[in-house]
Amino acid sequence: MLVSLMVPCYNEEEALPFLYEALCKVMDECPKYSYELIFVNDGSRDKTLQVLKDMAAKDPRVRYISFSRNFGKEAAMYAGLSAAKGEWIGLLDADMQDPPSLLPEMFETLESGECDIVATRRVSRKGEPPIRSFFARRFYRLINKFTDVEIVDGARDFRVMTRPVVNAILSLSERQRFSKGIFAWVGFRTKWLEFENVERIAGETKWSFWSLFLYAIEGIVSFTTAPLRIATLVGFFISCLSFGYLVYYFVHAIMLRIWDDVPGYPSLLSFMLFLGGMVLMALGIIGEYLAKTYIEVKHRPLYVISEDSESKKEEKEED
Ligand code: UDP
Ligand code: MG
């Protein structure tokens, strides 16, 4: 049986040799399967592509796909999953934060037939900036509250899946992909393995605080329209309040017989500002969804491949 292991790589020249060595160890440990290693070079600026080419030249199990520029990890994962030919497909990061040493246990679990996906989650966030952990936790709470998919806190993309699961994932054709949500959305029987957070072996993370924030919004907008409903509800609530205030004002005026209520300017101003803010926020929320629809409608490809190991092989054969 063929097992495909796929790795998205962006500027990972330093980490790749370690990863390759670790994967070789796993493949030696579980010799009953045959393997293909698919590396997707996501427009790296360092020598990642060269490292991959050298690996592919030495080891026939290694395949690579190289993008014309950086399209992001989501696109890289999609490309890798589409290219995979195996019956089982594994997904892991290049930086050894998804310990390959867990793979044999994952294969064993899948072999038992009691699940279709063996996924992993980190039980600690050791070595991560506390502020990042804090916001990550809040994000998971929020997204699970508002969406009907359950995204597990600390869930990694590190997982091994059977063919039907991968086909289901590939059948979701959206352009802006939020894999954590997609994995949860497709369902199937999932078994979770837990591990302690490991720090990346070399190189540095590609996530800035800002990009994580945008990613969080992306996740929410991709999987729920609840913010639109919240905007409607808040609007309704504020209308009720202001109507109540109007009634209060008239009753008050009639009782005290004061009609020229010039004092009250500050409260008027704060109401106006508050409402203005609310309207802008609601517009912004609508804008998010509109923009998403716009991008989906354009239907651009998720990535552009500049070269891959298959076409290189064919070229060589023709020569
Ligand atoms: N990655 C990628 N394209 C990107 C950013 C990241 O293919 O634009 C890959 C990266 O090479 C690594 C994985 O995605 O294999 C996870 O990236 P990183 O370690 O930076 O994320 P973190 O572990 O900090 O969440
Ligand atoms: Mg990492």
Coordinates of N, CA and C and ligand atoms in Angstrom, one line a residue, residues 7-12 40 42 70-73 76 92-95 97 132 156 200 204-207, ligand 1:
V7 N 4.5 17.7 2.5 CA 5.1 18.8 3.4 C 5.1 20.1 2.6
P8 N 4.4 21.1 3.2 CA 4.5 22.4 2.6 C 5.8 23.1 3.0
C9 N 6.6 23.7 2.1 CA 7.8 24.3 2.5 C 8.0 25.7 2.1
Y10 N 8.2 26.6 3.0 CA 8.5 28.0 2.6 C 9.7 28.4 3.4
N11 N 10.8 28.7 2.7 CA 12.1 29.0 3.3 C 12.5 28.0 4.3
E12 N 12.6 26.8 4.0 CA 12.9 25.7 4.9 C 14.2 25.0 4.6
V40 N 6.1 20.5 -1.3 CA 5.6 21.6 -2.1 C 6.4 22.9 -1.7
D42 N 6.7 26.5 -1.7 CA 5.7 27.6 -1.8 C 6.5 28.9 -2.1
N70 N 5.0 32.8 -3.7 CA 4.4 32.3 -2.4 C 2.9 32.4 -2.4
F71 N 2.3 31.3 -2.3 CA 0.8 31.3 -2.4 C 0.2 31.0 -1.0
G72 N 1.0 30.7 0.0 CA 0.5 30.4 1.3 C 0.4 28.9 1.6
K73 N 0.4 28.6 2.8 CA 0.4 27.2 3.3 C -0.9 26.5 2.8
A76 N -0.5 25.4 -0.7 CA 0.6 24.4 -0.8 C 0.0 23.0 -0.3
L92 N 2.4 17.0 7.1 CA 3.2 17.6 8.2 C 4.0 18.8 7.8
D93 N 4.4 19.6 8.8 CA 5.2 20.8 8.6 C 6.6 20.4 8.4
A94 N 7.3 21.3 7.8 CA 8.7 21.0 7.5 C 9.7 21.3 8.6
D95 N 9.2 22.0 9.6 CA 10.1 22.5 10.7 C 10.3 21.5 11.9
Q97 N 8.1 20.7 13.9 CA 7.1 20.9 15.0 C 6.0 19.9 15.0
R132 N 0.4 35.3 22.2 CA -0.1 34.6 21.0 C -1.0 33.4 21.5
R156 N -3.4 20.6 15.2 CA -2.4 20.9 14.2 C -3.0 20.4 12.8
R200 N 10.4 25.0 16.7 CA 10.9 24.7 15.3 C 12.4 24.5 15.3
E204 N 12.6 30.4 10.8 CA 11.7 31.1 11.8 C 10.3 31.0 11.2
T205 N 9.4 31.2 12.2 CA 7.9 31.1 11.9 C 7.5 32.2 10.8
K206 N 6.6 31.9 10.0 CA 6.1 32.8 9.0 C 4.9 33.6 9.5
W207 N 4.5 33.4 10.7 CA 3.3 34.1 11.2 C 3.7 35.3 12.0
Ligands
UDP1 N1 4.5 27.4 5.0 C1 4.2 27.5 3.6 N2 3.8 28.7 3.1 C2 3.7 29.8 3.8 C3 4.0 29.8 5.2 C4 4.4 28.6 5.7 O1 4.2 26.5 2.9 O2 3.4 30.9 3.2 C5 4.8 26.2 5.6 C6 6.1 26.2 6.4 O3 7.2 25.9 5.5 C7 6.0 25.1 7.4 C8 4.5 25.2 7.7 O4 3.9 25.8 6.6 O5 6.3 23.8 6.9 C9 4.1 25.9 9.0 O6 4.7 27.2 9.0 P1 5.3 27.8 10.3 O7 6.2 26.9 11.0 O8 5.9 29.1 9.9 O9 4.0 28.0 11.2 P2 3.8 27.8 12.7 O10 4.4 26.4 13.0 O11 4.6 28.9 13.4 O12 2.4 27.8 13.0

